[in-house]
Amino acid sequence: MESPVIRRRSFSLRDCICAATFFILAAAPVSEAAAWTIGLGGQVYRDDANLETEKRIGPQSPVEEDTDYESDDIGSFGIYALFPMQERVFAGGGLRYYGTYDTLEPLTREERQQLEEDGEEDTREPYEFGTALDAYAHLQWELPIITKLDLLLGTQVGLNLLFPSGNFEETINSEKDDGASLFGGPRLGLLFGPQVGVRYGIIENRLAVRADLGARYNRMILFRNEEEIDGVAYRLDWTMNILRYDAGLAVELSF
């Protein structure tokens, strides 16, 4: 009698990852509340920005400008961590990466209509400030709606970081070539604002998806320099104010 043929199935890397993930989620002891939550997701956003600039050389009157801008980019990527402080109250923090941050001078309604009527392309040149990053603290309160669905109310406060490049770096170098002692490194700003969202649990206390809406005020000082260059008084002051609206989706893994 011939021995039965045993067919062996080959497992792909995807099969192994899926199996390991399922084992971790299934084997971990389920408690009433998870100790840590790690979230990973993306956002789309729109900025209403205002740039206030002032430059003065010697006794001449200062050259002042107050210009409104809108962001040329629409997406960001983020990672965050939360831990329970008390029942249904969570705290933590995260990072949000925007890539290269560009702005455009906004078009009026009439200018947009004229472009559409003429069938012409938008030829505005963006102003590149540099690589942008948020580092923030987050406080969140959870309110059950129905089974597996929670309402999330929160607030964020933290820092903006801007690493100069492109047009903004050229401006820094141009002023330095004229003798100004300007800092060429990262700029820091402040951010704060509310956030509201919903979360749906896929595996209780282990895996969930969430959607959020947020509005944040950002303020960053780009230049604040006052000195004498060859005996001549010099002042350069740039401040950017941004009101940012965003919508995001994220996946949360709890331990």
Tab-separated table of C-alpha atoms in Angstrom:
chain	number	residue	atom	x	y	z
A	1	MET	CA	0.000	0.000	0.000
A	2	GLU	CA	1.428	3.362	-1.014
A	3	SER	CA	1.992	6.024	1.602
A	4	PRO	CA	-0.419	8.982	1.364
A	5	VAL	CA	1.000	12.058	-0.269
A	6	ILE	CA	1.244	14.960	2.098
A	7	ARG	CA	0.910	18.337	0.406
A	8	ARG	CA	2.615	21.181	2.187
A	9	ARG	CA	1.258	24.709	1.852
A	10	SER	CA	3.828	27.511	1.550
A	11	PHE	CA	3.053	30.591	3.622
A	12	SER	CA	3.728	34.068	2.271
A	13	LEU	CA	5.058	36.950	4.345
A	14	ARG	CA	1.582	38.487	4.304
A	15	ASP	CA	0.086	35.294	5.771
A	16	CYS	CA	2.682	35.306	8.537
A	17	ILE	CA	2.073	38.966	9.428
A	18	CYS	CA	-1.713	38.490	9.467
A	19	ALA	CA	-1.408	35.383	11.621
A	20	ALA	CA	0.972	37.071	14.068
A	21	THR	CA	-1.268	40.134	14.359
A	22	PHE	CA	-4.349	37.985	14.989
A	23	PHE	CA	-2.473	35.925	17.585
A	24	ILE	CA	-1.282	39.032	19.463
A	25	LEU	CA	-4.742	40.606	19.486
A	26	ALA	CA	-6.504	37.377	20.405
A	27	ALA	CA	-4.014	36.161	23.000
A	28	ALA	CA	-3.632	39.431	24.889
A	29	PRO	CA	-5.783	39.491	28.018
A	30	VAL	CA	-8.811	41.730	27.571
A	31	SER	CA	-9.385	44.155	30.410
A	32	GLU	CA	-12.094	46.693	30.930
A	33	ALA	CA	-9.795	49.384	29.593
A	34	ALA	CA	-6.574	49.138	27.626
A	35	ALA	CA	-3.458	50.692	29.172
A	36	TRP	CA	-1.991	52.252	26.013
A	37	THR	CA	-3.320	53.203	22.605
A	38	ILE	CA	-1.160	53.850	19.543
A	39	GLY	CA	-2.760	55.633	16.579
A	40	LEU	CA	-1.600	56.032	13.000
A	41	GLY	CA	-3.395	58.037	10.323
A	42	GLY	CA	-3.589	60.867	7.838
A	43	GLN	CA	-5.324	64.226	7.553
A	44	VAL	CA	-6.465	66.631	4.871
A	45	TYR	CA	-6.351	70.288	5.822
A	46	ARG	CA	-6.904	73.861	4.693
A	47	ASP	CA	-5.122	76.921	6.046
A	48	ASP	CA	-6.152	80.541	6.357
A	49	ALA	CA	-2.772	82.191	6.931
A	50	ASN	CA	-1.636	85.753	7.495
A	51	LEU	CA	1.966	86.971	7.298
A	52	GLU	CA	2.869	90.247	9.027
A	53	THR	CA	6.250	91.672	7.988
A	54	GLU	CA	8.206	94.790	8.947
A	55	LYS	CA	11.652	95.883	7.766
A	56	ARG	CA	13.458	99.053	8.782
A	57	ILE	CA	16.941	100.257	7.840
A	58	GLY	CA	18.286	103.414	9.478
A	59	PRO	CA	15.980	106.403	9.947
A	60	GLN	CA	13.719	105.500	7.030
A	61	SER	CA	10.090	104.657	7.639
A	62	PRO	CA	9.502	100.912	8.157
A	63	VAL	CA	8.246	98.885	5.204
A	64	GLU	CA	5.239	96.993	6.548
A	65	GLU	CA	3.081	94.380	4.821
A	66	ASP	CA	0.098	92.361	5.994
A	67	THR	CA	-0.588	89.548	3.511
A	68	ASP	CA	-3.168	86.764	3.559
A	69	TYR	CA	-2.169	83.337	2.275
A	70	GLU	CA	-3.658	79.905	1.747
A	71	SER	CA	-1.800	76.600	1.892
A	72	ASP	CA	-0.730	75.015	-1.384
A	73	ASP	CA	-0.654	71.555	0.270
A	74	ILE	CA	-3.593	69.548	1.572
A	75	GLY	CA	-2.273	66.453	3.361
A	76	SER	CA	-0.361	65.436	6.485
A	77	PHE	CA	0.585	62.212	8.257
A	78	GLY	CA	0.525	61.569	11.998
A	79	ILE	CA	1.258	59.151	14.841
A	80	TYR	CA	0.136	59.518	18.472
A	81	ALA	CA	-0.106	57.696	21.809
A	82	LEU	CA	-2.805	57.916	24.504
A	83	PHE	CA	-3.065	56.508	28.024
A	84	PRO	CA	-5.984	56.560	30.505
A	85	MET	CA	-5.977	59.165	33.272
A	86	GLN	CA	-9.355	58.157	34.693
A	87	GLU	CA	-12.512	56.543	33.376
A	88	ARG	CA	-13.161	57.808	29.817
A	89	VAL	CA	-10.458	60.492	30.071
A	90	PHE	CA	-7.246	59.976	28.100
A	91	ALA	CA	-4.061	62.015	27.685
A	92	GLY	CA	-1.029	61.697	25.474
A	93	GLY	CA	0.732	63.310	22.558
A	94	GLY	CA	1.802	62.913	18.983
A	95	LEU	CA	3.636	64.101	15.902
A	96	ARG	CA	2.121	65.407	12.668
A	97	TYR	CA	4.270	65.699	9.526
A	98	TYR	CA	3.318	68.040	6.656
A	99	GLY	CA	6.283	67.681	4.324
A	100	THR	CA	7.260	70.861	2.483
A	101	TYR	CA	4.962	73.716	3.468
A	102	ASP	CA	4.043	76.062	0.585
A	103	THR	CA	1.620	78.976	0.506
A	104	LEU	CA	-0.218	80.889	-2.214
A	105	GLU	CA	-1.768	84.322	-2.259
A	106	PRO	CA	-5.527	83.669	-2.389
A	107	LEU	CA	-7.625	84.472	-5.435
A	108	THR	CA	-10.756	86.557	-5.150
A	109	ARG	CA	-14.068	85.073	-6.258
A	110	GLU	CA	-13.976	87.268	-9.358
A	111	GLU	CA	-10.459	86.092	-10.250
A	112	ARG	CA	-11.479	82.451	-9.906
A	113	GLN	CA	-14.555	82.983	-12.071
A	114	GLN	CA	-12.433	84.755	-14.693
A	115	LEU	CA	-9.984	81.836	-14.837
A	116	GLU	CA	-12.863	79.372	-15.258
A	117	GLU	CA	-14.511	81.485	-17.970
A	118	ASP	CA	-11.252	81.917	-19.884
A	119	GLY	CA	-10.291	78.256	-19.405
A	120	GLU	CA	-6.861	79.319	-18.151
A	121	GLU	CA	-4.675	77.515	-15.624
A	122	ASP	CA	-3.792	78.882	-12.207
A	123	THR	CA	-0.259	80.254	-12.690
A	124	ARG	CA	0.388	81.431	-9.140
A	125	GLU	CA	3.854	80.560	-7.876
A	126	PRO	CA	3.887	79.068	-4.353
A	127	TYR	CA	6.211	80.433	-1.674
A	128	GLU	CA	8.118	77.568	-0.029
A	129	PHE	CA	8.767	78.026	3.673
A	130	GLY	CA	10.298	74.631	4.474
A	131	THR	CA	9.539	71.300	6.115
A	132	ALA	CA	6.777	71.554	8.735
A	133	LEU	CA	6.117	69.353	11.780
A	134	ASP	CA	3.781	69.516	14.805
A	135	ALA	CA	4.621	68.067	18.231
A	136	TYR	CA	1.622	68.270	20.548
A	137	ALA	CA	-0.030	67.119	23.769
A	138	HIS	CA	-3.574	65.768	23.560
A	139	LEU	CA	-6.404	65.511	26.116
A	140	GLN	CA	-9.508	63.477	25.206
A	141	TRP	CA	-12.870	62.611	26.739
A	142	GLU	CA	-14.901	59.655	25.439
A	143	LEU	CA	-18.702	59.511	25.461
A	144	PRO	CA	-20.485	56.273	24.421
A	145	ILE	CA	-23.139	56.694	21.719
A	146	ILE	CA	-24.145	53.129	20.804
A	147	THR	CA	-22.440	49.761	21.039
A	148	LYS	CA	-18.853	50.019	19.732
A	149	LEU	CA	-19.272	53.700	18.785
A	150	ASP	CA	-17.890	56.553	20.938
A	151	LEU	CA	-17.960	60.317	20.612
A	152	LEU	CA	-14.515	61.865	21.200
A	153	LEU	CA	-14.071	65.410	22.512
A	154	GLY	CA	-10.550	66.719	22.849
A	155	THR	CA	-8.062	69.539	22.707
A	156	GLN	CA	-4.469	69.854	21.518
A	157	VAL	CA	-1.656	72.200	22.506
A	158	GLY	CA	1.932	72.059	21.344
A	159	LEU	CA	4.698	73.323	19.068
A	160	ASN	CA	5.081	73.947	15.346
A	161	LEU	CA	8.524	73.296	13.912
A	162	LEU	CA	9.631	74.727	10.570
A	163	PHE	CA	12.939	73.743	8.960
A	164	PRO	CA	13.694	76.476	6.391
A	165	SER	CA	14.171	75.633	2.722
A	166	GLY	CA	13.251	77.016	-0.690
A	167	ASN	CA	12.141	80.667	-0.862
A	168	PHE	CA	12.317	81.250	2.883
A	169	GLU	CA	15.882	79.947	3.084
A	170	GLU	CA	16.787	82.212	0.157
A	171	THR	CA	15.349	85.189	2.072
A	172	ILE	CA	17.449	84.278	5.135
A	173	ASN	CA	20.631	83.974	3.063
A	174	SER	CA	19.941	87.229	1.201
A	175	GLU	CA	19.578	89.180	4.456
A	176	LYS	CA	22.717	87.531	5.869
A	177	ASP	CA	24.642	88.506	2.733
A	178	ASP	CA	23.650	92.114	3.499
A	179	GLY	CA	25.221	91.773	6.950
A	180	ALA	CA	22.282	90.721	9.140
A	181	SER	CA	22.944	88.207	11.923
A	182	LEU	CA	19.958	85.938	11.306
A	183	PHE	CA	19.403	82.469	12.710
A	184	GLY	CA	19.199	79.919	9.894
A	185	GLY	CA	17.889	76.981	11.914
A	186	PRO	CA	14.380	75.693	12.744
A	187	ARG	CA	11.615	78.091	13.748
A	188	LEU	CA	9.286	77.317	16.652
A	189	GLY	CA	5.646	78.282	16.993
A	190	LEU	CA	2.673	77.516	19.226
A	191	LEU	CA	-0.544	75.675	18.388
A	192	PHE	CA	-3.792	75.004	20.230
A	193	GLY	CA	-7.356	74.131	19.359
A	194	PRO	CA	-10.308	71.753	19.804
A	195	GLN	CA	-10.956	68.415	18.152
A	196	VAL	CA	-14.080	66.267	17.852
A	197	GLY	CA	-14.401	62.768	16.431
A	198	VAL	CA	-15.986	59.332	16.541
A	199	ARG	CA	-14.382	55.936	17.066
A	200	TYR	CA	-15.695	52.510	16.078
A	201	GLY	CA	-14.340	49.447	17.863
A	202	ILE	CA	-13.508	46.460	15.652
A	203	ILE	CA	-11.992	44.282	18.392
A	204	GLU	CA	-13.006	45.435	21.868
A	205	ASN	CA	-10.194	47.257	23.699
A	206	ARG	CA	-7.758	46.183	20.970
A	207	LEU	CA	-8.449	47.557	17.489
A	208	ALA	CA	-10.514	50.564	16.348
A	209	VAL	CA	-10.860	53.138	13.588
A	210	ARG	CA	-11.619	56.803	14.159
A	211	ALA	CA	-12.501	59.958	12.230
A	212	ASP	CA	-11.793	63.488	13.491
A	213	LEU	CA	-12.448	67.123	12.705
A	214	GLY	CA	-10.178	69.798	14.151
A	215	ALA	CA	-9.472	73.523	14.138
A	216	ARG	CA	-6.133	74.841	15.386
A	217	TYR	CA	-4.602	78.263	15.742
A	218	ASN	CA	-0.875	78.395	14.963
A	219	ARG	CA	1.441	81.348	15.604
A	220	MET	CA	5.094	81.358	14.572
A	221	ILE	CA	7.757	84.073	14.706
A	222	LEU	CA	9.949	83.735	11.608
A	223	PHE	CA	12.144	86.796	12.192
A	224	ARG	CA	12.536	89.061	15.200
A	225	ASN	CA	15.891	90.744	14.744
A	226	GLU	CA	17.100	94.181	15.773
A	227	GLU	CA	20.760	95.231	15.514
A	228	GLU	CA	23.217	97.667	13.930
A	229	ILE	CA	24.931	96.870	10.634
A	230	ASP	CA	27.943	99.095	9.949
A	231	GLY	CA	26.526	101.617	12.389
A	232	VAL	CA	23.070	101.647	10.767
A	233	ALA	CA	19.997	100.498	12.722
A	234	TYR	CA	18.367	97.399	11.239
A	235	ARG	CA	15.110	95.695	12.161
A	236	LEU	CA	13.375	92.671	10.589
A	237	ASP	CA	10.159	91.215	11.999
A	238	TRP	CA	8.027	88.448	10.406
A	239	THR	CA	5.118	86.740	12.178
A	240	MET	CA	2.849	84.082	10.683
A	241	ASN	CA	-0.645	83.367	12.020
A	242	ILE	CA	-2.488	80.295	10.737
A	243	LEU	CA	-6.002	79.022	11.353
A	244	ARG	CA	-5.961	75.389	10.210
A	245	TYR	CA	-9.023	73.194	9.617
A	246	ASP	CA	-8.457	69.456	9.164
A	247	ALA	CA	-10.264	66.127	8.822
A	248	GLY	CA	-8.514	62.861	9.592
A	249	LEU	CA	-8.807	59.077	9.614
A	250	ALA	CA	-6.735	56.831	11.867
A	251	VAL	CA	-6.342	53.236	13.022
A	252	GLU	CA	-5.822	52.624	16.749
A	253	LEU	CA	-4.122	49.615	18.339
A	254	SER	CA	-4.505	49.229	22.126
A	255	PHE	CA	-2.437	47.174	24.583
